[in-house]
Amino acid sequence: AKGMAGWQRLLDDGRSRWAETFAESLAVVRGIAAQPPPSAAGSVYELLGPGVSLADADFAAEIADAEAREAAQRAALVPKLERLVEEHERQLQSMYAAVQASRASVRGLGAAVAVDRGPLGLSCSAADQSAAAAATVEAYELEFQLKAAALVRLTKLTGRAGGRAGGSEDAAEANALVTSWEAQPMLQPAESIDMALEEQRELERAASVAAEGSGGAQHSEEATSPVRDG
């Protein structure tokens, strides 16, 4: 039981740190994918008046400089995102270590004890809990792979890996990457496992309360039964 608690804490800690890094990375991803306000050129044109042509060399240079600064700011966020994705990888490795520890704990129990689900067969065995941990970490592995791939695409869209980001297709892809990053779709199986385990714990608590109630009632009945003299 002590070993099981240890690996469970390790897994919970990895997932908690993942959530913290995710919140930070989401803000960075949104910054990278941000597009210049479409009304910027129009606003400047209105400010200068209708007599100024958008083809004017000075005006064009000013717009180009502004776009270049915005692009540079977005590109500067990429190294930060790279570091955050590396943190996700370290967190994933920690979760894998928890799974290995859970399997070692199960092996140390022996086959009969490892699969024991209690007298009524309603409890989660040690083997069940280890399998749930492994499936949970597999979901995080898939989500990590998705984020690593998104990082590659975002890097290319900022122009750090060749080419200049721009155009409606790039904007649409960037928005799709942000949506996917925020949704973390590959973690849905882990969330389902969490819900199933919580339902299992509720079932075990209810069964325990029922058993205690039954035992108490039986004890009370025995205490109030008339004593017959032989």
Short mmCIF file of C-alpha atoms in Angstrom, two decimals:
data_model
loop_
_atom_site.label_atom_id
_atom_site.label_comp_id
_atom_site.label_asym_id
_atom_site.label_seq_id
_atom_site.Cartn_x
_atom_site.Cartn_y
_atom_site.Cartn_z
CA ALA A 1 0.00 0.00 0.00
CA LYS A 2 2.89 2.33 0.81
CA GLY A 3 4.51 1.72 -2.58
CA MET A 4 1.20 2.25 -4.33
CA ALA A 5 0.72 5.60 -2.58
CA GLY A 6 4.22 6.62 -3.67
CA TRP A 7 3.72 6.03 -7.37
CA GLN A 8 0.25 7.60 -7.26
CA ARG A 9 1.71 10.77 -5.77
CA LEU A 10 4.40 10.79 -8.47
CA LEU A 11 1.76 10.47 -11.19
CA ASP A 12 -0.48 13.14 -9.65
CA ASP A 13 2.49 15.49 -9.32
CA GLY A 14 3.41 15.01 -13.00
CA ARG A 15 -0.14 15.74 -14.08
CA SER A 16 -0.35 18.80 -11.85
CA ARG A 17 2.88 20.22 -13.26
CA TRP A 18 1.62 19.46 -16.78
CA ALA A 19 -1.50 21.55 -16.09
CA GLU A 20 0.62 24.48 -14.88
CA THR A 21 2.91 24.35 -17.92
CA PHE A 22 -0.09 23.99 -20.22
CA ALA A 23 -1.66 27.20 -18.89
CA GLU A 24 1.58 29.08 -19.55
CA SER A 25 2.11 27.55 -22.99
CA LEU A 26 -1.42 28.35 -24.14
CA ALA A 27 -0.79 32.05 -23.65
CA VAL A 28 2.45 31.77 -25.63
CA VAL A 29 0.77 29.85 -28.47
CA ARG A 30 -1.92 32.51 -28.70
CA GLY A 31 0.77 35.17 -28.90
CA ILE A 32 2.61 33.36 -31.68
CA ALA A 33 -0.56 32.84 -33.70
CA ALA A 34 -1.80 36.42 -33.26
CA GLN A 35 -2.25 38.30 -36.50
CA PRO A 36 -1.80 42.08 -37.00
CA PRO A 37 -5.13 43.95 -36.67
CA PRO A 38 -6.70 44.08 -40.14
CA SER A 39 -7.83 47.69 -39.54
CA ALA A 40 -4.32 49.03 -38.87
CA ALA A 41 -3.58 50.18 -42.43
CA GLY A 42 -7.05 51.64 -42.78
CA SER A 43 -6.75 53.59 -39.53
CA VAL A 44 -3.46 55.15 -40.60
CA TYR A 45 -4.93 56.00 -44.02
CA GLU A 46 -7.91 57.74 -42.40
CA LEU A 47 -5.59 59.64 -40.08
CA LEU A 48 -3.49 60.96 -42.94
CA GLY A 49 -6.48 61.82 -45.08
CA PRO A 50 -7.81 60.73 -48.49
CA GLY A 51 -5.13 62.62 -50.39
CA VAL A 52 -2.42 60.17 -49.34
CA SER A 53 -1.95 57.10 -51.50
CA LEU A 54 -1.22 53.72 -49.91
CA ALA A 55 1.47 53.37 -52.57
CA ASP A 56 3.40 56.27 -51.08
CA ALA A 57 6.94 55.05 -50.36
CA ASP A 58 7.20 56.46 -46.83
CA PHE A 59 3.81 55.12 -45.83
CA ALA A 60 4.59 51.69 -47.27
CA ALA A 61 7.90 51.64 -45.39
CA GLU A 62 6.14 52.53 -42.14
CA ILE A 63 3.63 49.71 -42.57
CA ALA A 64 6.41 47.28 -43.47
CA ASP A 65 8.38 48.25 -40.37
CA ALA A 66 5.34 47.75 -38.14
CA GLU A 67 4.64 44.33 -39.65
CA ALA A 68 8.29 43.35 -39.26
CA ARG A 69 8.25 44.33 -35.56
CA GLU A 70 5.08 42.33 -34.96
CA ALA A 71 6.55 39.32 -36.76
CA ALA A 72 9.74 39.58 -34.71
CA GLN A 73 7.76 39.71 -31.48
CA ARG A 74 5.85 36.58 -32.45
CA ALA A 75 9.06 34.79 -33.50
CA ALA A 76 10.67 35.67 -30.16
CA LEU A 77 7.96 33.65 -28.41
CA VAL A 78 8.93 30.44 -30.22
CA PRO A 79 12.04 29.67 -28.09
CA LYS A 80 9.89 30.11 -24.99
CA LEU A 81 7.35 27.64 -26.35
CA GLU A 82 10.16 25.22 -27.16
CA ARG A 83 11.27 25.32 -23.52
CA LEU A 84 7.71 24.72 -22.32
CA VAL A 85 7.29 21.73 -24.62
CA GLU A 86 10.57 20.37 -23.23
CA GLU A 87 9.07 20.75 -19.75
CA HIS A 88 6.07 18.74 -20.91
CA GLU A 89 8.47 16.02 -22.04
CA ARG A 90 10.14 15.92 -18.62
CA GLN A 91 6.74 15.74 -16.96
CA LEU A 92 5.81 12.86 -19.24
CA GLN A 93 9.00 11.03 -18.28
CA SER A 94 8.08 11.48 -14.63
CA MET A 95 4.66 9.96 -15.32
CA TYR A 96 6.27 7.00 -17.06
CA ALA A 97 8.44 6.51 -13.98
CA ALA A 98 5.24 6.37 -11.91
CA VAL A 99 3.83 3.68 -14.20
CA GLN A 100 7.01 1.63 -13.89
CA ALA A 101 6.82 1.97 -10.10
CA SER A 102 3.17 0.89 -10.12
CA ARG A 103 4.03 -2.24 -12.11
CA ALA A 104 6.88 -3.05 -9.75
CA SER A 105 4.50 -2.64 -6.82
CA VAL A 106 2.00 -5.02 -8.40
CA ARG A 107 4.69 -7.62 -9.09
CA GLY A 108 5.76 -7.44 -5.45
CA LEU A 109 2.27 -8.28 -4.25
CA GLY A 110 2.00 -11.67 -5.91
CA ALA A 111 -0.64 -12.69 -8.43
CA ALA A 112 -3.49 -13.47 -6.03
CA VAL A 113 -3.19 -10.23 -4.07
CA ALA A 114 -2.56 -8.10 -7.16
CA VAL A 115 -5.89 -9.01 -8.75
CA ASP A 116 -7.92 -9.11 -5.53
CA ARG A 117 -11.03 -6.93 -5.83
CA GLY A 118 -12.30 -7.41 -2.32
CA PRO A 119 -14.84 -9.82 -0.83
CA LEU A 120 -17.67 -8.62 -3.05
CA GLY A 121 -15.53 -8.12 -6.15
CA LEU A 122 -16.46 -4.43 -6.25
CA SER A 123 -13.11 -2.87 -5.45
CA CYS A 124 -10.28 -1.81 -7.78
CA SER A 125 -7.41 -4.27 -7.52
CA ALA A 126 -3.82 -3.12 -7.50
CA ALA A 127 -3.49 -4.46 -11.05
CA ASP A 128 -6.56 -2.43 -12.10
CA GLN A 129 -5.06 0.77 -10.70
CA SER A 130 -1.73 0.14 -12.41
CA ALA A 131 -3.48 -0.48 -15.74
CA ALA A 132 -5.47 2.74 -15.32
CA ALA A 133 -2.24 4.65 -14.67
CA ALA A 134 -0.63 3.21 -17.80
CA ALA A 135 -3.64 4.14 -19.96
CA THR A 136 -3.64 7.65 -18.50
CA VAL A 137 0.03 8.20 -19.29
CA GLU A 138 -0.48 6.85 -22.81
CA ALA A 139 -3.03 9.64 -23.35
CA TYR A 140 -0.46 12.21 -22.18
CA GLU A 141 2.10 10.69 -24.55
CA LEU A 142 -0.26 11.20 -27.50
CA GLU A 143 -1.02 14.76 -26.41
CA PHE A 144 2.69 15.48 -26.12
CA GLN A 145 3.25 14.21 -29.68
CA LEU A 146 0.43 16.47 -30.88
CA LYS A 147 1.95 19.50 -29.17
CA ALA A 148 5.42 18.70 -30.53
CA ALA A 149 3.99 18.59 -34.05
CA ALA A 150 2.12 21.86 -33.47
CA LEU A 151 5.37 23.47 -32.32
CA VAL A 152 7.01 22.54 -35.63
CA ARG A 153 4.14 24.06 -37.60
CA LEU A 154 4.05 27.25 -35.51
CA THR A 155 7.81 27.63 -35.91
CA LYS A 156 7.47 27.46 -39.69
CA LEU A 157 4.55 29.91 -39.67
CA THR A 158 6.67 32.51 -37.90
CA GLY A 159 9.38 32.17 -40.54
CA ARG A 160 12.09 30.84 -38.21
CA ALA A 161 12.35 27.67 -40.29
CA GLY A 162 12.06 29.33 -43.67
CA GLY A 163 9.32 31.28 -45.34
CA ARG A 164 7.32 34.22 -44.05
CA ALA A 165 4.02 33.68 -42.32
CA GLY A 166 1.15 35.43 -43.98
CA GLY A 167 -2.09 35.03 -45.88
CA SER A 168 -5.47 33.65 -44.94
CA GLU A 169 -4.31 30.02 -45.15
CA ASP A 170 -1.53 30.61 -42.63
CA ALA A 171 -3.93 32.47 -40.34
CA ALA A 172 -6.47 29.64 -40.56
CA GLU A 173 -3.81 27.04 -39.74
CA ALA A 174 -2.52 29.10 -36.83
CA ASN A 175 -6.04 29.41 -35.42
CA ALA A 176 -6.59 25.67 -35.80
CA LEU A 177 -3.33 24.98 -33.94
CA VAL A 178 -4.41 27.27 -31.09
CA THR A 179 -7.79 25.52 -30.87
CA SER A 180 -6.17 22.09 -30.76
CA TRP A 181 -3.57 23.20 -28.21
CA GLU A 182 -6.28 24.56 -25.92
CA ALA A 183 -8.62 21.56 -26.27
CA GLN A 184 -5.93 18.92 -25.56
CA PRO A 185 -8.09 16.31 -27.35
CA MET A 186 -5.75 13.40 -26.68
CA LEU A 187 -6.29 13.77 -22.91
CA GLN A 188 -9.98 12.86 -23.16
CA PRO A 189 -9.31 9.17 -22.36
CA ALA A 190 -7.41 10.24 -19.22
CA GLU A 191 -10.37 12.37 -18.15
CA SER A 192 -12.72 9.43 -18.75
CA ILE A 193 -10.50 7.22 -16.59
CA ASP A 194 -10.57 9.85 -13.83
CA MET A 195 -14.36 9.86 -13.92
CA ALA A 196 -14.56 6.06 -13.88
CA LEU A 197 -12.17 5.83 -10.92
CA GLU A 198 -14.16 8.43 -9.00
CA GLU A 199 -17.37 6.49 -9.67
CA GLN A 200 -15.58 3.36 -8.46
CA ARG A 201 -14.54 5.09 -5.24
CA GLU A 202 -18.12 6.25 -4.68
CA LEU A 203 -19.32 2.68 -5.17
CA GLU A 204 -16.77 1.37 -2.69
CA ARG A 205 -17.74 4.03 -0.14
CA ALA A 206 -21.42 3.19 -0.53
CA ALA A 207 -20.71 -0.52 -0.14
CA SER A 208 -18.63 0.17 2.96
CA VAL A 209 -21.37 2.29 4.53
CA ALA A 210 -23.96 -0.38 3.73
CA ALA A 211 -21.79 -3.07 5.27
CA GLU A 212 -21.27 -1.03 8.44
CA GLY A 213 -24.98 -0.33 8.66
CA SER A 214 -25.81 -4.00 8.28
CA GLY A 215 -23.28 -4.98 10.92
CA GLY A 216 -24.57 -2.35 13.33
CA ALA A 217 -28.14 -3.44 12.88
CA GLN A 218 -27.22 -7.07 13.51
CA HIS A 219 -25.27 -6.12 16.64
CA SER A 220 -28.23 -4.06 17.90
CA GLU A 221 -30.63 -6.94 17.29
CA GLU A 222 -28.42 -9.33 19.21
CA ALA A 223 -28.13 -6.88 22.10
CA THR A 224 -31.91 -6.47 22.43
CA SER A 225 -32.81 -10.14 22.02
CA PRO A 226 -34.44 -11.61 25.17
CA VAL A 227 -32.20 -13.85 27.15
CA ARG A 228 -33.77 -17.17 27.91
CA ASP A 229 -32.82 -19.04 30.99
CA GLY A 230 -31.98 -22.60 30.41
#
